[in-house]
Tab-separated table of C-alpha atoms in Angstrom:
chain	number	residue	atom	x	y	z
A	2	UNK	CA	-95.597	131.132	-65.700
A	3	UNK	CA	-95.212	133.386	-62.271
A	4	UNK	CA	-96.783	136.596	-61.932
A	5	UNK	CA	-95.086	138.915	-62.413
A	6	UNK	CA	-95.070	141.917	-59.678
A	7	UNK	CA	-94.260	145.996	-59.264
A	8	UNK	CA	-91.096	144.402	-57.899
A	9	UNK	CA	-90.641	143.211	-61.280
A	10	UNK	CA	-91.684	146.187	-62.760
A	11	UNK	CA	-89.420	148.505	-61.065
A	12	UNK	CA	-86.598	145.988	-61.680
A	13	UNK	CA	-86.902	146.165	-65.354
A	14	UNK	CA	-87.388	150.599	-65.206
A	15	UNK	CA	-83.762	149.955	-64.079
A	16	UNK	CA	-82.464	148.070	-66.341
A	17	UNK	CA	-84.094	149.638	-69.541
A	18	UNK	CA	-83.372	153.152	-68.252
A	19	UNK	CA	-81.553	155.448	-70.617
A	20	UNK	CA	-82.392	153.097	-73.326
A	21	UNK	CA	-86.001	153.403	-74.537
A	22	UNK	CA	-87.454	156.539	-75.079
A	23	UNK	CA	-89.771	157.886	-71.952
A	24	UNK	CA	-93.566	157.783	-73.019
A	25	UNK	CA	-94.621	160.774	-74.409
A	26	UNK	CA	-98.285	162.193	-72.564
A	27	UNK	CA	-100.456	164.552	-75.053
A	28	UNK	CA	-103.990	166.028	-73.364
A	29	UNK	CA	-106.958	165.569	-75.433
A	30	UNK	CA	-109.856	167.895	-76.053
A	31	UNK	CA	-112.215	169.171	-73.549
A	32	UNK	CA	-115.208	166.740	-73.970
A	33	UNK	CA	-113.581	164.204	-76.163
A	34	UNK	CA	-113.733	161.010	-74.300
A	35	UNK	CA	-117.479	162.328	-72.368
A	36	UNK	CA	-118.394	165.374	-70.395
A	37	UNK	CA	-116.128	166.807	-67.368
A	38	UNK	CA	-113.797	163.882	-68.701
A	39	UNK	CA	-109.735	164.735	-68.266
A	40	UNK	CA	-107.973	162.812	-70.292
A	41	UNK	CA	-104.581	161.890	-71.759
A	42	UNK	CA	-102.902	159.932	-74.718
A	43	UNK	CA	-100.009	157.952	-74.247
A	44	UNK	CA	-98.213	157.782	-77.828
A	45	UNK	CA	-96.228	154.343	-76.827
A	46	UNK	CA	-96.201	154.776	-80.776
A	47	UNK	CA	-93.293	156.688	-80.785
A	48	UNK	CA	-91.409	154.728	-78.941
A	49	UNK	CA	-88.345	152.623	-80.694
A	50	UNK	CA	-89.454	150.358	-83.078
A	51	UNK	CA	-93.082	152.093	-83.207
A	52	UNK	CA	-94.047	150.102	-79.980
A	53	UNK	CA	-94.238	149.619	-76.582
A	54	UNK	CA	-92.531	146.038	-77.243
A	55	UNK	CA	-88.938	147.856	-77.360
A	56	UNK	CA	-89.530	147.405	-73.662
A	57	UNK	CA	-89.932	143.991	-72.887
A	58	UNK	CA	-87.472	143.062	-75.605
A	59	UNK	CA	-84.563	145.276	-74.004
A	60	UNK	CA	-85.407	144.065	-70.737
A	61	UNK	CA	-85.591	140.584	-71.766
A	62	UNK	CA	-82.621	140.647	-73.832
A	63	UNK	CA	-80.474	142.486	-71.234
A	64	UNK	CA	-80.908	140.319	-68.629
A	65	UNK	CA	-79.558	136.820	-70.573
A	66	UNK	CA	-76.402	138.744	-71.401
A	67	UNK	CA	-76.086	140.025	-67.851
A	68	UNK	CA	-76.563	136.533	-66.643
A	69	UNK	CA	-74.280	135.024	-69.431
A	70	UNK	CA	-77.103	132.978	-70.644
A	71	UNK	CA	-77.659	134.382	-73.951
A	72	UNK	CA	-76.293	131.414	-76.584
A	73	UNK	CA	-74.201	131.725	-79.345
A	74	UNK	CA	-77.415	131.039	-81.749
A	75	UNK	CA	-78.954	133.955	-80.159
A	76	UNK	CA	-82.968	134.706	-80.204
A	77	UNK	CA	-85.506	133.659	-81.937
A	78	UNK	CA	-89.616	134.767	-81.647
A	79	UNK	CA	-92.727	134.707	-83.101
A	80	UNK	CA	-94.397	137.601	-83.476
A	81	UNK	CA	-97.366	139.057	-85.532
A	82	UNK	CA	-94.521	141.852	-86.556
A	83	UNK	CA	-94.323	144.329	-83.239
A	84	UNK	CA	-92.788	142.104	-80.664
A	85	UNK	CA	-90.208	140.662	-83.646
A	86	UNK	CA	-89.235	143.893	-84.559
A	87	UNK	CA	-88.375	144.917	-80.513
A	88	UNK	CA	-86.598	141.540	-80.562
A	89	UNK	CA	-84.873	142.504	-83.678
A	90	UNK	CA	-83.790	145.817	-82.227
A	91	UNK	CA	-82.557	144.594	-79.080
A	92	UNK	CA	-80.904	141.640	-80.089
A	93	UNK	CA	-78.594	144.440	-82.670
A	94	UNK	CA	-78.252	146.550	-79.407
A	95	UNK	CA	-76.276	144.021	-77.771
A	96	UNK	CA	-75.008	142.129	-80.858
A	97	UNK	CA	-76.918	139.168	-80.286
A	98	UNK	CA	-78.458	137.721	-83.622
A	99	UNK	CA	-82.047	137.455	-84.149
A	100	UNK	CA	-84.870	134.896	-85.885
A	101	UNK	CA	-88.309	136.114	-86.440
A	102	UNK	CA	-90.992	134.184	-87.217
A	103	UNK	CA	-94.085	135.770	-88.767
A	104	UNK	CA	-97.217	134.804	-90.633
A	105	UNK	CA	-97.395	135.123	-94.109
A	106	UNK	CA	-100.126	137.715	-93.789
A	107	UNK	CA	-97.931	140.287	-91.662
A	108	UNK	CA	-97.966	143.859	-93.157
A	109	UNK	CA	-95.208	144.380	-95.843
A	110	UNK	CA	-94.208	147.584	-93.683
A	111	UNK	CA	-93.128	145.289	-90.599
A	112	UNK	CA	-91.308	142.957	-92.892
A	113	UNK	CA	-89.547	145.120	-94.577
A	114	UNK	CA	-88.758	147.193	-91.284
A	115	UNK	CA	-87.120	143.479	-89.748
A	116	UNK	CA	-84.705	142.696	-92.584
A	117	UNK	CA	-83.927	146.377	-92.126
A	118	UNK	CA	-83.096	145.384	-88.793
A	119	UNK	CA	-80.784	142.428	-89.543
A	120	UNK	CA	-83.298	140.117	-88.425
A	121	UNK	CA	-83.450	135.966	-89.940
A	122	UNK	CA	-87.378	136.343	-91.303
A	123	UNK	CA	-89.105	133.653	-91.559
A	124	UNK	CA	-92.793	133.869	-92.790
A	125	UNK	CA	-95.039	130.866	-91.666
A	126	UNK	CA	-98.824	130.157	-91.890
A	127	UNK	CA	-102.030	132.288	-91.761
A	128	UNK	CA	-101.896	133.278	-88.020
A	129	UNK	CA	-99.563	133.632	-85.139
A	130	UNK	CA	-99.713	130.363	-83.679
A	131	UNK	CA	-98.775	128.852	-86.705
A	132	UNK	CA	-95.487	130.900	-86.628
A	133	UNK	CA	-94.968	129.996	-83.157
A	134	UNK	CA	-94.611	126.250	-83.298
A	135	UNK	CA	-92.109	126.838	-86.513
A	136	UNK	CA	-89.746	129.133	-83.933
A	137	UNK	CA	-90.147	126.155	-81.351
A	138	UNK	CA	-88.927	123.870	-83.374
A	139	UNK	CA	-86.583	126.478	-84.654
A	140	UNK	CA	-84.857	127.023	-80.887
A	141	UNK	CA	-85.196	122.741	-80.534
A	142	UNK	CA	-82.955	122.656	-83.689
A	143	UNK	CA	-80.775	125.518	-83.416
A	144	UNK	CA	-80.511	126.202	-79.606
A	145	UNK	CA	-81.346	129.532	-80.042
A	146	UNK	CA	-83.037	131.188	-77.057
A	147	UNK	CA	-86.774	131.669	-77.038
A	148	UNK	CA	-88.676	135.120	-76.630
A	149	UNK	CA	-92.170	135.138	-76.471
A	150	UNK	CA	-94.528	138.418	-77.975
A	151	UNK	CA	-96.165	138.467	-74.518
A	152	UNK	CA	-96.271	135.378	-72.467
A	153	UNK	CA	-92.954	135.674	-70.312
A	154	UNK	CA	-91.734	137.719	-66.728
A	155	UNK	CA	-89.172	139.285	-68.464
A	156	UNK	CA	-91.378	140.752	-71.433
A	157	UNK	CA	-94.713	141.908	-69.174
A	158	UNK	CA	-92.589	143.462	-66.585
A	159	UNK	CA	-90.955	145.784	-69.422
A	160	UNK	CA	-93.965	146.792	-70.940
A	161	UNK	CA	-95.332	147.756	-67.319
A	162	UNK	CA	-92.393	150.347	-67.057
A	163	UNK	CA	-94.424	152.416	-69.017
A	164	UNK	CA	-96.986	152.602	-66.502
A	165	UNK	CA	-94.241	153.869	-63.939
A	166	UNK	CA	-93.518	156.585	-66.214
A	167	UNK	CA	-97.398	157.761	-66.826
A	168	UNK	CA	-98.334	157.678	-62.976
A	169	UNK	CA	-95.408	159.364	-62.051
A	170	UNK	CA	-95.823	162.263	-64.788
A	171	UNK	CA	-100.043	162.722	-64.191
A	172	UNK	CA	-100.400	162.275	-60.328
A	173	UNK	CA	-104.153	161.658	-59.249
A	174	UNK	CA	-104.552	159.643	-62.430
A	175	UNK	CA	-107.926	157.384	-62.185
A	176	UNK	CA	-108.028	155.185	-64.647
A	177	UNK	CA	-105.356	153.737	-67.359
A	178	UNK	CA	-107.281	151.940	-70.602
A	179	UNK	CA	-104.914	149.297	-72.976
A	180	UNK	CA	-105.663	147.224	-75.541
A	181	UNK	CA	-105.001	143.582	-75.201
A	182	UNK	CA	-103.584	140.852	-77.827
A	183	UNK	CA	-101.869	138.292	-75.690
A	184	UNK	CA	-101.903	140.155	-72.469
A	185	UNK	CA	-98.239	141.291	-71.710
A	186	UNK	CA	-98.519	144.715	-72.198
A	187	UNK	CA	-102.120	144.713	-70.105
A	188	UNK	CA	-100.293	141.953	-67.305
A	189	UNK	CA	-97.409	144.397	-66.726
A	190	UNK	CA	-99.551	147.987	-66.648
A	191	UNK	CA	-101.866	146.386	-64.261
A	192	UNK	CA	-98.787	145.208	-62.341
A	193	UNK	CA	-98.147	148.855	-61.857
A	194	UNK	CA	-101.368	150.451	-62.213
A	195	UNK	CA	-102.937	149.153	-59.655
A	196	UNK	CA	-99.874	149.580	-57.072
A	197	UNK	CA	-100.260	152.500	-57.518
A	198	UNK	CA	-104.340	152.578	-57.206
A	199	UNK	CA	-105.524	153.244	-60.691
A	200	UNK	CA	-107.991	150.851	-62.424
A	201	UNK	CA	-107.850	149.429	-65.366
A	202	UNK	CA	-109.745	149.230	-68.402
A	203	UNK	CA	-108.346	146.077	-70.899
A	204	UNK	CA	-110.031	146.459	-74.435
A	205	UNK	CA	-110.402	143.631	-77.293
A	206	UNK	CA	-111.909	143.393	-80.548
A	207	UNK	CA	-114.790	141.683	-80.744
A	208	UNK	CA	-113.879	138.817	-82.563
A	209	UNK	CA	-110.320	138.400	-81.104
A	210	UNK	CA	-110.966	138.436	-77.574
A	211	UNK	CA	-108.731	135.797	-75.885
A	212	UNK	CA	-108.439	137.848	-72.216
A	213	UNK	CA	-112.220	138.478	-72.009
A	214	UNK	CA	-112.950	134.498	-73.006
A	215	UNK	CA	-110.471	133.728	-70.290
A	216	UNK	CA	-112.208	135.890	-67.810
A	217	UNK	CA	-115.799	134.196	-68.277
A	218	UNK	CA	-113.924	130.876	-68.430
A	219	UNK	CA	-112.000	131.017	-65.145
A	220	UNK	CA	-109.423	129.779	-66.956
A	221	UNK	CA	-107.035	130.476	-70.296
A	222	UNK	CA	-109.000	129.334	-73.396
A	223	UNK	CA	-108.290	128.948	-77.542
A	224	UNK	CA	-110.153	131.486	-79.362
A	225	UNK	CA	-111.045	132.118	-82.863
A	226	UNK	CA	-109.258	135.115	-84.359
A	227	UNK	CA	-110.853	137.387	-86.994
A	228	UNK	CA	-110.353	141.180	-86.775
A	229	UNK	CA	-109.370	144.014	-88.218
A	230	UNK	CA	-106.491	144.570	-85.461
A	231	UNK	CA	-105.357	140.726	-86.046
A	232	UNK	CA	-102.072	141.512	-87.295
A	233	UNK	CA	-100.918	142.689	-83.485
A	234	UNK	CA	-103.666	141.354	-81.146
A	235	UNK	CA	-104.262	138.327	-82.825
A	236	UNK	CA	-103.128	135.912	-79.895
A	237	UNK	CA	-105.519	133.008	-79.879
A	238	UNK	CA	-105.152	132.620	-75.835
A	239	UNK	CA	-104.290	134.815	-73.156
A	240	UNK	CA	-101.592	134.399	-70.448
A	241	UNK	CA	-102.035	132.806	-67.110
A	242	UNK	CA	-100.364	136.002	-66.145
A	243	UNK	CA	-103.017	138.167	-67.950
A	244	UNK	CA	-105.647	136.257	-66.502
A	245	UNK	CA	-104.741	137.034	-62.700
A	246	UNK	CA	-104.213	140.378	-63.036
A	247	UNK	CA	-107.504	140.526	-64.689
A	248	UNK	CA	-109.476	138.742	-61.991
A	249	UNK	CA	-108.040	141.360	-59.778
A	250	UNK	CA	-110.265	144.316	-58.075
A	251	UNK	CA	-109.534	147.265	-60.269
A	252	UNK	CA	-109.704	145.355	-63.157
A	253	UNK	CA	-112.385	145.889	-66.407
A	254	UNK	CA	-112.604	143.799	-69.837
A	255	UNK	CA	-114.746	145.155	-72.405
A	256	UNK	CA	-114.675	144.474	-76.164
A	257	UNK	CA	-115.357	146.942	-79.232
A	258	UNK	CA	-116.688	146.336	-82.444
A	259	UNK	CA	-113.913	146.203	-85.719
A	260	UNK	CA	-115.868	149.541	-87.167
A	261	UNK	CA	-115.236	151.454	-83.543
A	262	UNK	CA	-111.763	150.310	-84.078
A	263	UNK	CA	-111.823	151.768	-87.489
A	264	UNK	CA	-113.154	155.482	-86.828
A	265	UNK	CA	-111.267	155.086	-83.768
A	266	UNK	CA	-107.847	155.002	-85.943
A	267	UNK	CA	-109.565	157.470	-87.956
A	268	UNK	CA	-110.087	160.000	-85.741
A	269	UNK	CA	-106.523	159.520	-84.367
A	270	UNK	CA	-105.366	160.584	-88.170
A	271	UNK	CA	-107.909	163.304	-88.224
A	272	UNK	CA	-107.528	165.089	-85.490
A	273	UNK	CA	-104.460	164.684	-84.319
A	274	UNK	CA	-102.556	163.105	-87.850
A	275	UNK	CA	-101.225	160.353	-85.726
A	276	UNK	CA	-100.755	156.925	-88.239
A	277	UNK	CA	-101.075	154.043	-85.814
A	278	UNK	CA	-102.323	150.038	-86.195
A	279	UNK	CA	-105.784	149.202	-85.664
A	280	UNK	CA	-104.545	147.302	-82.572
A	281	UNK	CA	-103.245	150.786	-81.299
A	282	UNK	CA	-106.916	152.192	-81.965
A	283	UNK	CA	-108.623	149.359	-80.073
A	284	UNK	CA	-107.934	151.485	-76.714
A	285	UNK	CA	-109.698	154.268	-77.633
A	286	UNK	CA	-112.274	152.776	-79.255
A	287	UNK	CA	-113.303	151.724	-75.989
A	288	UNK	CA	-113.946	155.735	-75.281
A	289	UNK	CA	-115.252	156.414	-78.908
A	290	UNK	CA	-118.007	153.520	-78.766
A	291	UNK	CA	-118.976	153.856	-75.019
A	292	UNK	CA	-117.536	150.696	-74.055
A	293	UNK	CA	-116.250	152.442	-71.159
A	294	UNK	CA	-118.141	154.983	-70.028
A	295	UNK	CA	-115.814	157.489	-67.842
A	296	UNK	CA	-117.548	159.347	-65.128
A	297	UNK	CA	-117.581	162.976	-64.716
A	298	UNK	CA	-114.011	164.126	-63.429
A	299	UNK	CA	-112.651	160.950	-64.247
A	300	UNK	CA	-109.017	161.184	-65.306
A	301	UNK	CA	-108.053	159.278	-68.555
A	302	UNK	CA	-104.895	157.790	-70.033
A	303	UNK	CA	-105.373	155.887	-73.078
A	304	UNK	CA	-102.463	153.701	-74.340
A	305	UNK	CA	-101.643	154.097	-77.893
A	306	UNK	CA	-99.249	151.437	-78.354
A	307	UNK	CA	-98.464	150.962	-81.781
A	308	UNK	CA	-97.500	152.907	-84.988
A	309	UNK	CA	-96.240	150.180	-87.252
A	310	UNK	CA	-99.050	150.584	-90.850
A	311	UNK	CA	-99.300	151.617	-93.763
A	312	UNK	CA	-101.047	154.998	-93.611
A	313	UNK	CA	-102.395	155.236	-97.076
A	314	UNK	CA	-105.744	153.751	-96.459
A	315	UNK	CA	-106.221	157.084	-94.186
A	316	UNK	CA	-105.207	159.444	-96.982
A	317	UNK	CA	-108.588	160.504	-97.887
A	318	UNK	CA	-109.473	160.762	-101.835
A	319	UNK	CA	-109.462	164.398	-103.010
């Protein structure tokens, strides 16, 4: 797979413009990610679908019908439930129909939010690999196009367009922090982050950690996966893609614990009665736990990519 580049990001900005929803920026509390710490929260949540993925999958899906070279079968991916449901959305935005394959353990709410969509569903296995070699031999059979949740050009560069739009509204911004599954969403914000000379802090759980193996490895790796946030950063290995941009200068993995992940969602509902995934939390967990440790004037944006749970685990008992 090439690397993608801020060419690539700025080509997508174009092409998605007027279409997704521009990030929305929120300031935090005085003090809340350290002392003398500015910082920011990037609700990606809201965006369509509940996810930055509404990116990558308009970009992606744009371009084939540009080129002509979307098929009559249409699209098919496999997905953990975020990237499907961009896919999903995308593929209806341009009449184009859509096959997701999931894992039987996805969350009802991103089921039931695809076949709200239109999309083919297709539930298969424990895990996300498992669902991706039954849409391979899906697209083999069917001649459907493949997407990918994270591991293509078209995908990372769209996700990176958010970056674009948080640089250009907080100028003098230091540092951007992201959670990581598979690595598009990290591939394409480093892509423009560090254009544009701010660092970047990629955050996994603890136990799935596929970027940060890949990083001590030199080289893309299988991991185990077993985390709270498995359900959207579940990927058992990173992509090539991921992996250069994270060898780059600027660059920072750390990992965080599933129960930082936890109070990290947590406090997002308590203070500021924002439902998101535990994958969403991950990024700020980073803050919460001290993975990252910003220094005094540092300037913060923390990515919070994801709003698709159920929220009644954070209702708290009366």
């Amino acid at each position: 797979m090439v690397t993608i580049t801020h060419a690539d990001v700025r080509a997508a900005a174009a092409r998605i413009s007027g279409h997704t929803r521009p990030v929305t920026l929120t300031p935090v509390d005085p003090g809340a990610f350290g002392a003398a710490v500015q910082g920011w929260l990037a609700l990606e949540s809201m965006q369509h679908t509940g996810s930055f993925k509404a990116r990558g999958a308009f970009n992606f899906v744009r371009s084939h019908v540009e080129r002509d070279a979307m098929p009559e079968a249409g699209v098919v991916i496999a997905s953990g439930g975020n990237a499907g449901l961009a896919c999903a959305w995308a593929a209806a935005r341009h009449g184009v129909p859509a096959a997701v394959f999931i894992p039987e353990t996805a969350p009802a709410v991103k089921v039931a939010k695809l076949r709200d969509l239109g999309a083919d569903v297709r539930q298969v296995g424990s895990e996300y690999a498992e669902a991706l070699e039954a849409s391979q031999k899906y697209a083999a059979e069917s001649g459907a196009l493949e997407s990918h949740a994270y591991d293509h050009p078209l995908i990372a560069a769209g996700a990176g367009t958010l970056m674009e739009e948080i640089v250009a509204a907080l100028p003098g911004l230091d540092t951007v922090v992201v959670a990581v599954g598979g690595g598009g969403l990290f591939a394409g914000v480093a892509a423009s982050a560090l254009e544009h000379g701010v660092r970047v802090v990629a955050v996994e759980p603890e136990g799935s950690c596929a970027l940060h193996a890949a990083v001590a490895a030199g080289e893309v790796v299988d991991v185990p996966v077993h985390s709270v946030a498995a359900d959207s950063l579940g990927a058992r290995r990173a992509s090539r893609t991921a992996l250069e941009w994270a060898l780059q200068d600027g660059v920072r993995s750390v990992l965080v614990p599933d129960e930082a992940i936890v109070a990290a969602r947590r406090t997002l509902w308590d203070h500021r009665r924002l439902a998101v995934e535990h994958g969403s939390a991950t990024a700020l967990a980073a803050l919460t736990s001290g993975a990252h440790r910003p220094a005094p004037g540092e300037r913060v944006a923390v990515v919070v990519c994801g709003a698709n749970t159920d929220p009644s685990d954070l209702v708290r008992a009366s």
